[in-house]
């Protein structure tokens, strides 16, 4: 899996960015809910503000609440969205904190929610963040650099069994034991601090057959470390159900994910919401057992060939959407 670029337009300061991933399709999915007067839309993964800017531009009657755990992303996107004034509220928060954020802002329900998961282009392109395996950098990988443990701390302090679990569970790395054995051996000589050393170690540790397929052999390990450092799947497990609960009836949610672990979790939450909860055998299903969600996508939608040609980081994107059709029982 290539690490995704999830932002668009031009970064303040002049550096060109790819357009936001599947932008038009996301806007079209959310449009029926956001064209209503007084609509509130939440961008749970603000990044550099590409999707948020497009949402505010296309739906002039809507207000935006945007969350990001990365303080630098908030600063840069704040410059980008300044022209929208008080229509945009930018909040330093992780997206599983959405219920608390909405309560503080006095917003009981929202009409739209967008998640664009993964790593932002700023995080990939800033060398000192350590997300990209293609360039040498400090092994940090924290989306919020004000809190938490770094990737270097994970590599240098986790017991071997725990490191194997991380690589297998979050990177789906079949060679986890071989890679971890090499990490443990090398960290005893000198702690890990830079990404290039880790990449070289992984190349040396893998058998030739494993290096011939699947792109850069370090990508699965880097993905696993990033997910572990940022608690991404645990946060997402809480965040998607919370976002669904925050939707008003008629509200819509769109989620862009970039690897199978994220997409599977989103699929499960949406499928559960779209299913009846009635005991089997009832001749008539009472209202309280009826589905809460209607699925808006048939499976996961993929980016077009044209978009992938323009932005290679869009290739792994998977989009799912749902509409809230009933209140909870």
CSV table of C-alpha atoms in Angstrom, one decimal:
chain,number,residue,atom,x,y,z
A,1,UNK,CA,0.0,0.0,0.0
A,2,UNK,CA,1.4,3.4,-1.0
A,3,UNK,CA,0.9,6.0,1.7
A,4,UNK,CA,-1.8,8.4,0.6
A,5,UNK,CA,-1.8,12.1,-0.1
A,6,UNK,CA,-5.1,13.3,1.2
A,7,UNK,CA,-4.9,17.0,0.7
A,8,UNK,CA,-5.2,19.3,-2.2
A,9,UNK,CA,-4.7,22.6,-3.9
A,10,UNK,CA,-1.8,24.8,-2.9
A,11,UNK,CA,-0.2,24.8,0.4
A,12,UNK,CA,0.2,28.3,2.0
A,13,UNK,CA,3.7,29.2,1.0
A,14,UNK,CA,3.3,28.2,-2.7
A,15,UNK,CA,4.1,24.5,-2.8
A,16,UNK,CA,1.7,22.7,-5.2
A,17,UNK,CA,-0.4,19.8,-3.8
A,18,UNK,CA,-2.4,17.2,-5.6
A,19,UNK,CA,-6.2,17.8,-5.6
A,20,UNK,CA,-8.0,16.1,-2.7
A,21,UNK,CA,-8.7,12.5,-3.2
A,22,UNK,CA,-12.1,11.7,-4.9
A,23,UNK,CA,-13.2,15.2,-4.2
A,24,UNK,CA,-16.1,15.5,-6.6
A,25,UNK,CA,-17.6,12.2,-5.5
A,26,UNK,CA,-17.3,13.1,-1.8
A,27,UNK,CA,-19.1,16.4,-2.5
A,28,UNK,CA,-21.8,14.7,-4.5
A,29,UNK,CA,-22.4,12.1,-1.8
A,30,UNK,CA,-22.8,14.8,0.9
A,31,UNK,CA,-24.7,17.3,-1.3
A,32,UNK,CA,-28.4,16.3,-0.5
A,33,UNK,CA,-27.8,16.9,3.2
A,34,UNK,CA,-25.6,20.0,2.9
A,35,UNK,CA,-27.8,21.9,0.6
A,36,UNK,CA,-30.3,22.4,3.4
A,37,UNK,CA,-30.3,25.8,5.2
A,38,UNK,CA,-28.2,25.9,8.3
A,39,UNK,CA,-26.4,22.6,7.6
A,40,UNK,CA,-23.3,21.8,9.6
A,41,UNK,CA,-20.6,19.6,8.2
A,42,UNK,CA,-17.7,18.0,10.1
A,43,UNK,CA,-14.4,17.4,8.4
A,44,UNK,CA,-12.9,15.0,10.9
A,45,UNK,CA,-9.5,14.9,9.2
A,46,UNK,CA,-8.7,18.5,8.2
A,47,UNK,CA,-5.1,18.1,7.0
A,48,UNK,CA,-4.2,21.1,4.8
A,49,UNK,CA,-7.9,21.9,4.2
A,50,UNK,CA,-8.5,20.8,0.6
A,51,UNK,CA,-11.8,19.0,1.3
A,52,UNK,CA,-12.9,21.6,3.8
A,53,UNK,CA,-12.3,24.5,1.3
A,54,UNK,CA,-14.3,22.7,-1.3
A,55,UNK,CA,-17.1,22.0,1.1
A,56,UNK,CA,-17.4,25.6,2.1
A,57,UNK,CA,-17.2,26.8,-1.5
A,58,UNK,CA,-19.8,24.5,-2.9
A,59,UNK,CA,-22.3,24.8,0.0
A,60,UNK,CA,-22.4,28.5,0.8
A,61,UNK,CA,-25.1,28.1,3.4
A,62,UNK,CA,-23.2,25.4,5.4
A,63,UNK,CA,-21.0,25.8,8.5
A,64,UNK,CA,-17.9,23.7,9.0
A,65,UNK,CA,-16.4,22.1,12.1
A,66,UNK,CA,-12.9,20.7,11.3
A,67,UNK,CA,-10.8,18.6,13.5
A,68,UNK,CA,-7.1,17.7,13.3
A,69,UNK,CA,-4.6,16.5,15.9
A,70,UNK,CA,-1.7,18.1,14.0
A,71,UNK,CA,-1.1,21.7,15.2
A,72,UNK,CA,0.9,22.6,12.1
A,73,UNK,CA,-1.9,21.4,9.8
A,74,UNK,CA,-4.3,23.5,11.8
A,75,UNK,CA,-2.1,26.6,11.4
A,76,UNK,CA,-1.7,26.2,7.6
A,77,UNK,CA,-5.3,25.3,6.9
A,78,UNK,CA,-6.4,28.2,9.1
A,79,UNK,CA,-4.6,30.5,6.6
A,80,UNK,CA,-6.3,28.7,3.7
A,81,UNK,CA,-9.8,28.9,5.2
A,82,UNK,CA,-9.5,32.4,6.7
A,83,UNK,CA,-11.6,34.0,3.9
A,84,UNK,CA,-14.6,32.0,5.1
A,85,UNK,CA,-14.6,33.8,8.5
A,86,UNK,CA,-16.8,32.3,11.2
A,87,UNK,CA,-18.3,29.8,8.9
A,88,UNK,CA,-15.3,27.6,9.8
A,89,UNK,CA,-14.4,26.4,13.3
A,90,UNK,CA,-11.1,24.6,13.5
A,91,UNK,CA,-10.4,22.5,16.5
A,92,UNK,CA,-7.3,20.7,17.8
A,93,UNK,CA,-8.7,17.3,18.5
A,94,UNK,CA,-8.5,13.6,17.5
A,95,UNK,CA,-11.6,12.5,15.6
A,96,UNK,CA,-12.9,10.2,18.3
A,97,UNK,CA,-13.3,13.3,20.4
A,98,UNK,CA,-16.1,14.5,18.0
A,99,UNK,CA,-19.0,14.2,20.6
A,100,UNK,CA,-17.1,16.4,23.1
A,101,UNK,CA,-16.2,18.9,20.4
A,102,UNK,CA,-19.8,19.3,19.2
A,103,UNK,CA,-21.0,19.6,22.8
A,104,UNK,CA,-18.6,22.4,23.5
A,105,UNK,CA,-19.7,24.2,20.3
A,106,UNK,CA,-23.4,23.8,21.1
A,107,UNK,CA,-24.1,21.7,18.0
A,108,UNK,CA,-26.5,18.9,18.9
A,109,UNK,CA,-26.6,17.2,15.4
A,110,UNK,CA,-24.9,17.6,12.1
A,111,UNK,CA,-25.9,17.1,8.5
A,112,UNK,CA,-22.6,15.8,7.1
A,113,UNK,CA,-19.4,14.1,8.2
A,114,UNK,CA,-16.3,13.5,6.1
A,115,UNK,CA,-13.3,11.3,7.1
A,116,UNK,CA,-10.2,11.2,4.9
A,117,UNK,CA,-8.0,8.8,6.7
A,118,UNK,CA,-4.3,8.2,6.4
A,119,UNK,CA,-1.4,10.5,6.2
A,120,UNK,CA,-1.7,14.0,4.9
A,121,UNK,CA,0.6,15.3,2.2
A,122,UNK,CA,2.2,17.7,4.6
A,123,UNK,CA,3.2,14.9,7.0
A,124,UNK,CA,4.5,12.8,4.1
A,125,UNK,CA,6.5,15.7,2.5
A,126,UNK,CA,8.0,17.2,5.7
A,127,UNK,CA,11.2,15.2,6.1
A,128,UNK,CA,11.4,15.6,9.9
A,129,UNK,CA,8.1,13.8,10.4
A,130,UNK,CA,9.5,10.3,9.5
A,131,UNK,CA,6.4,9.0,7.8
A,132,UNK,CA,7.9,8.3,4.3
A,133,UNK,CA,10.3,5.4,3.9
A,134,UNK,CA,11.7,6.9,0.7
A,135,UNK,CA,13.7,9.6,2.5
A,136,UNK,CA,15.9,9.5,5.6
A,137,UNK,CA,14.3,11.3,8.6
A,138,UNK,CA,14.0,11.0,12.3
A,139,UNK,CA,11.7,8.1,13.3
A,140,UNK,CA,8.8,10.2,14.7
A,141,UNK,CA,5.5,9.4,12.9
A,142,UNK,CA,3.4,11.2,15.5
A,143,UNK,CA,0.5,13.1,13.9
A,144,UNK,CA,0.4,15.2,17.0
A,145,UNK,CA,4.0,16.0,17.8
A,146,UNK,CA,2.9,17.5,21.2
A,147,UNK,CA,2.0,14.1,22.7
A,148,UNK,CA,2.6,10.4,22.6
A,149,UNK,CA,5.5,8.1,21.9
A,150,UNK,CA,7.5,8.2,18.7
A,151,UNK,CA,8.2,5.3,16.3
A,152,UNK,CA,11.8,5.2,17.5
A,153,UNK,CA,10.5,4.6,21.1
A,154,UNK,CA,8.3,1.8,19.8
A,155,UNK,CA,11.2,0.2,18.0
A,156,UNK,CA,13.7,0.6,20.9
A,157,UNK,CA,11.5,-0.4,23.8
A,158,UNK,CA,8.7,-2.8,22.8
A,159,UNK,CA,9.3,-6.5,23.7
A,160,UNK,CA,9.9,-8.7,20.6
A,161,UNK,CA,6.6,-10.4,20.9
A,162,UNK,CA,4.7,-7.1,21.0
A,163,UNK,CA,6.7,-5.8,18.0
A,164,UNK,CA,5.7,-8.9,16.0
A,165,UNK,CA,2.1,-8.4,16.9
A,166,UNK,CA,2.2,-4.8,15.7
A,167,UNK,CA,3.8,-5.7,12.4
A,168,UNK,CA,1.4,-8.6,11.8
A,169,UNK,CA,-1.8,-6.8,12.9
A,170,UNK,CA,-1.3,-3.4,11.5
A,171,UNK,CA,1.1,-4.1,8.6
A,172,UNK,CA,-0.1,-7.5,7.6
A,173,UNK,CA,3.6,-8.3,7.4
A,174,UNK,CA,4.2,-12.0,6.8
A,175,UNK,CA,7.9,-11.7,7.6
A,176,UNK,CA,7.3,-10.0,11.0
A,177,UNK,CA,9.4,-12.5,13.0
A,178,UNK,CA,12.4,-12.2,10.7
A,179,UNK,CA,12.2,-8.3,10.7
A,180,UNK,CA,11.8,-8.1,14.5
A,181,UNK,CA,14.7,-10.5,15.2
A,182,UNK,CA,16.9,-8.1,13.1
A,183,UNK,CA,15.5,-5.0,14.9
A,184,UNK,CA,16.2,-6.5,18.4
A,185,UNK,CA,19.7,-7.5,17.4
A,186,UNK,CA,20.5,-4.1,16.0
A,187,UNK,CA,18.9,-2.0,18.7
A,188,UNK,CA,21.1,-3.7,21.3
A,189,UNK,CA,24.1,-2.3,19.4
A,190,UNK,CA,22.6,1.2,18.9
A,191,UNK,CA,19.1,2.6,19.4
A,192,UNK,CA,17.1,3.4,16.2
A,193,UNK,CA,16.8,7.1,15.5
A,194,UNK,CA,16.6,7.4,11.6
A,195,UNK,CA,14.3,5.9,9.0
A,196,UNK,CA,17.1,5.0,6.5
A,197,UNK,CA,18.7,2.6,8.9
A,198,UNK,CA,15.3,0.8,9.4
A,199,UNK,CA,14.7,0.6,5.7
A,200,UNK,CA,18.1,-0.9,5.1
A,201,UNK,CA,17.7,-3.4,7.9
A,202,UNK,CA,14.3,-4.5,6.5
A,203,UNK,CA,15.8,-5.0,3.0
A,204,UNK,CA,18.6,-7.1,4.4
A,205,UNK,CA,16.3,-9.1,6.6
A,206,UNK,CA,13.8,-10.2,4.0
A,207,UNK,CA,14.4,-13.2,1.7
A,208,UNK,CA,14.8,-12.4,-2.0
A,209,UNK,CA,11.4,-13.7,-2.9
A,210,UNK,CA,9.7,-11.3,-0.5
A,211,UNK,CA,11.6,-8.4,-2.0
A,212,UNK,CA,10.5,-9.1,-5.6
A,213,UNK,CA,6.8,-8.3,-5.1
A,214,UNK,CA,4.7,-5.6,-3.5
A,215,UNK,CA,6.8,-2.5,-3.9
A,216,UNK,CA,9.1,-1.1,-1.3
A,217,UNK,CA,9.7,-3.9,1.3
A,218,UNK,CA,9.6,-1.4,4.2
A,219,UNK,CA,6.1,-0.1,3.5
A,220,UNK,CA,4.2,-2.6,5.6
A,221,UNK,CA,6.5,-2.0,8.6
A,222,UNK,CA,6.2,1.8,8.3
A,223,UNK,CA,2.4,1.5,8.0
A,224,UNK,CA,2.3,-0.7,11.1
A,225,UNK,CA,4.5,1.7,13.2
A,226,UNK,CA,2.4,4.7,12.1
A,227,UNK,CA,-0.8,3.0,13.1
A,228,UNK,CA,0.6,1.9,16.5
A,229,UNK,CA,2.2,5.3,17.3
A,230,UNK,CA,-1.1,7.2,16.6
A,231,UNK,CA,-3.5,4.5,17.8
A,232,UNK,CA,-5.3,4.9,14.5
A,233,UNK,CA,-7.5,1.8,14.5
A,234,UNK,CA,-8.5,2.1,18.1
A,235,UNK,CA,-9.4,5.7,17.5
A,236,UNK,CA,-11.3,4.9,14.3
A,237,UNK,CA,-13.3,2.1,16.1
A,238,UNK,CA,-14.7,4.8,18.4
A,239,UNK,CA,-14.9,7.6,15.9
A,240,UNK,CA,-17.1,6.0,13.2
A,241,UNK,CA,-20.0,5.0,15.5
A,242,UNK,CA,-19.7,8.4,17.2
A,243,UNK,CA,-20.0,10.2,13.9
A,244,UNK,CA,-23.0,8.1,12.9
A,245,UNK,CA,-24.7,9.0,16.2
A,246,UNK,CA,-24.0,12.7,15.6
A,247,UNK,CA,-25.9,12.7,12.3
A,248,UNK,CA,-29.4,14.1,12.1
A,249,UNK,CA,-32.0,12.1,10.2
A,250,UNK,CA,-31.2,12.8,6.6
A,251,UNK,CA,-27.6,13.5,7.4
A,252,UNK,CA,-24.8,11.8,5.4
A,253,UNK,CA,-21.3,10.4,6.1
A,254,UNK,CA,-18.5,9.7,3.7
A,255,UNK,CA,-15.3,7.9,4.6
A,256,UNK,CA,-12.2,7.6,2.5
A,257,UNK,CA,-9.8,4.8,3.7
A,258,UNK,CA,-6.5,3.7,2.3
A,259,UNK,CA,-5.9,0.2,3.5
A,260,UNK,CA,-8.0,-2.9,4.2
A,261,UNK,CA,-7.9,-2.6,8.0
A,262,UNK,CA,-9.6,0.8,7.9
A,263,UNK,CA,-12.0,-0.1,5.2
A,264,UNK,CA,-13.1,-3.3,7.0
A,265,UNK,CA,-13.9,-1.4,10.1
A,266,UNK,CA,-15.9,1.2,8.3
A,267,UNK,CA,-17.8,-1.5,6.3
A,268,UNK,CA,-18.7,-3.3,9.5
A,269,UNK,CA,-20.2,-0.2,11.2
A,270,UNK,CA,-22.1,0.8,8.1
A,271,UNK,CA,-23.4,-2.8,7.5
A,272,UNK,CA,-24.6,-3.1,11.1
A,273,UNK,CA,-26.4,0.3,10.9
A,274,UNK,CA,-28.1,-0.7,7.6
A,275,UNK,CA,-29.3,-4.1,9.0
A,276,UNK,CA,-32.5,-4.8,10.9
A,277,UNK,CA,-32.0,-5.7,14.6
A,278,UNK,CA,-35.3,-7.6,14.9
A,279,UNK,CA,-35.3,-11.1,16.3
A,280,UNK,CA,-35.6,-13.7,13.5
A,281,UNK,CA,-39.1,-14.9,12.6
A,282,UNK,CA,-41.1,-11.8,13.3
A,283,UNK,CA,-43.9,-11.4,10.7
A,284,UNK,CA,-43.7,-7.6,10.9
A,285,UNK,CA,-40.6,-5.8,11.9
A,286,UNK,CA,-41.4,-3.0,14.5
A,287,UNK,CA,-40.1,0.5,13.9
A,288,UNK,CA,-37.5,0.2,16.7
A,289,UNK,CA,-35.8,-2.6,14.9
A,290,UNK,CA,-35.6,-1.0,11.5
A,291,UNK,CA,-32.2,0.0,10.0
A,292,UNK,CA,-30.7,3.3,11.0
A,293,UNK,CA,-28.6,3.8,7.9
A,294,UNK,CA,-29.0,3.5,4.2
A,295,UNK,CA,-25.9,2.6,2.3
A,296,UNK,CA,-25.0,5.1,-0.5
A,297,UNK,CA,-22.2,3.2,-2.1
A,298,UNK,CA,-22.3,-0.4,-3.5
A,299,UNK,CA,-19.4,-1.8,-1.7
A,300,UNK,CA,-16.3,0.5,-1.7
A,301,UNK,CA,-16.0,2.9,-4.6
A,302,UNK,CA,-12.6,3.4,-6.2
A,303,UNK,CA,-10.9,6.4,-7.7
A,304,UNK,CA,-11.1,6.7,-11.5
A,305,UNK,CA,-8.1,5.8,-13.7
A,306,UNK,CA,-7.8,9.4,-14.6
A,307,UNK,CA,-7.5,10.5,-11.0
A,308,UNK,CA,-4.9,7.8,-10.2
A,309,UNK,CA,-2.9,8.9,-13.3
A,310,UNK,CA,-2.9,12.5,-11.9
A,311,UNK,CA,-2.3,11.5,-8.3
A,312,UNK,CA,-0.7,8.2,-7.7
A,313,UNK,CA,-1.3,8.4,-4.0
A,314,UNK,CA,-5.1,8.2,-4.7
A,315,UNK,CA,-4.6,4.6,-5.9
A,316,UNK,CA,-5.4,2.7,-2.7
A,317,UNK,CA,-8.4,5.0,-1.8
A,318,UNK,CA,-11.7,3.3,-0.9
A,319,UNK,CA,-14.9,5.4,-0.4
A,320,UNK,CA,-18.0,4.4,1.5
A,321,UNK,CA,-21.0,6.5,2.2
A,322,UNK,CA,-24.2,6.2,4.3
A,323,UNK,CA,-27.3,8.2,5.1
A,324,UNK,CA,-29.0,8.4,8.5
A,325,UNK,CA,-32.7,7.4,7.9
A,326,UNK,CA,-33.9,6.8,11.5
A,327,UNK,CA,-33.2,7.8,15.0
A,328,UNK,CA,-31.9,5.3,17.5
A,329,UNK,CA,-34.6,3.3,19.4
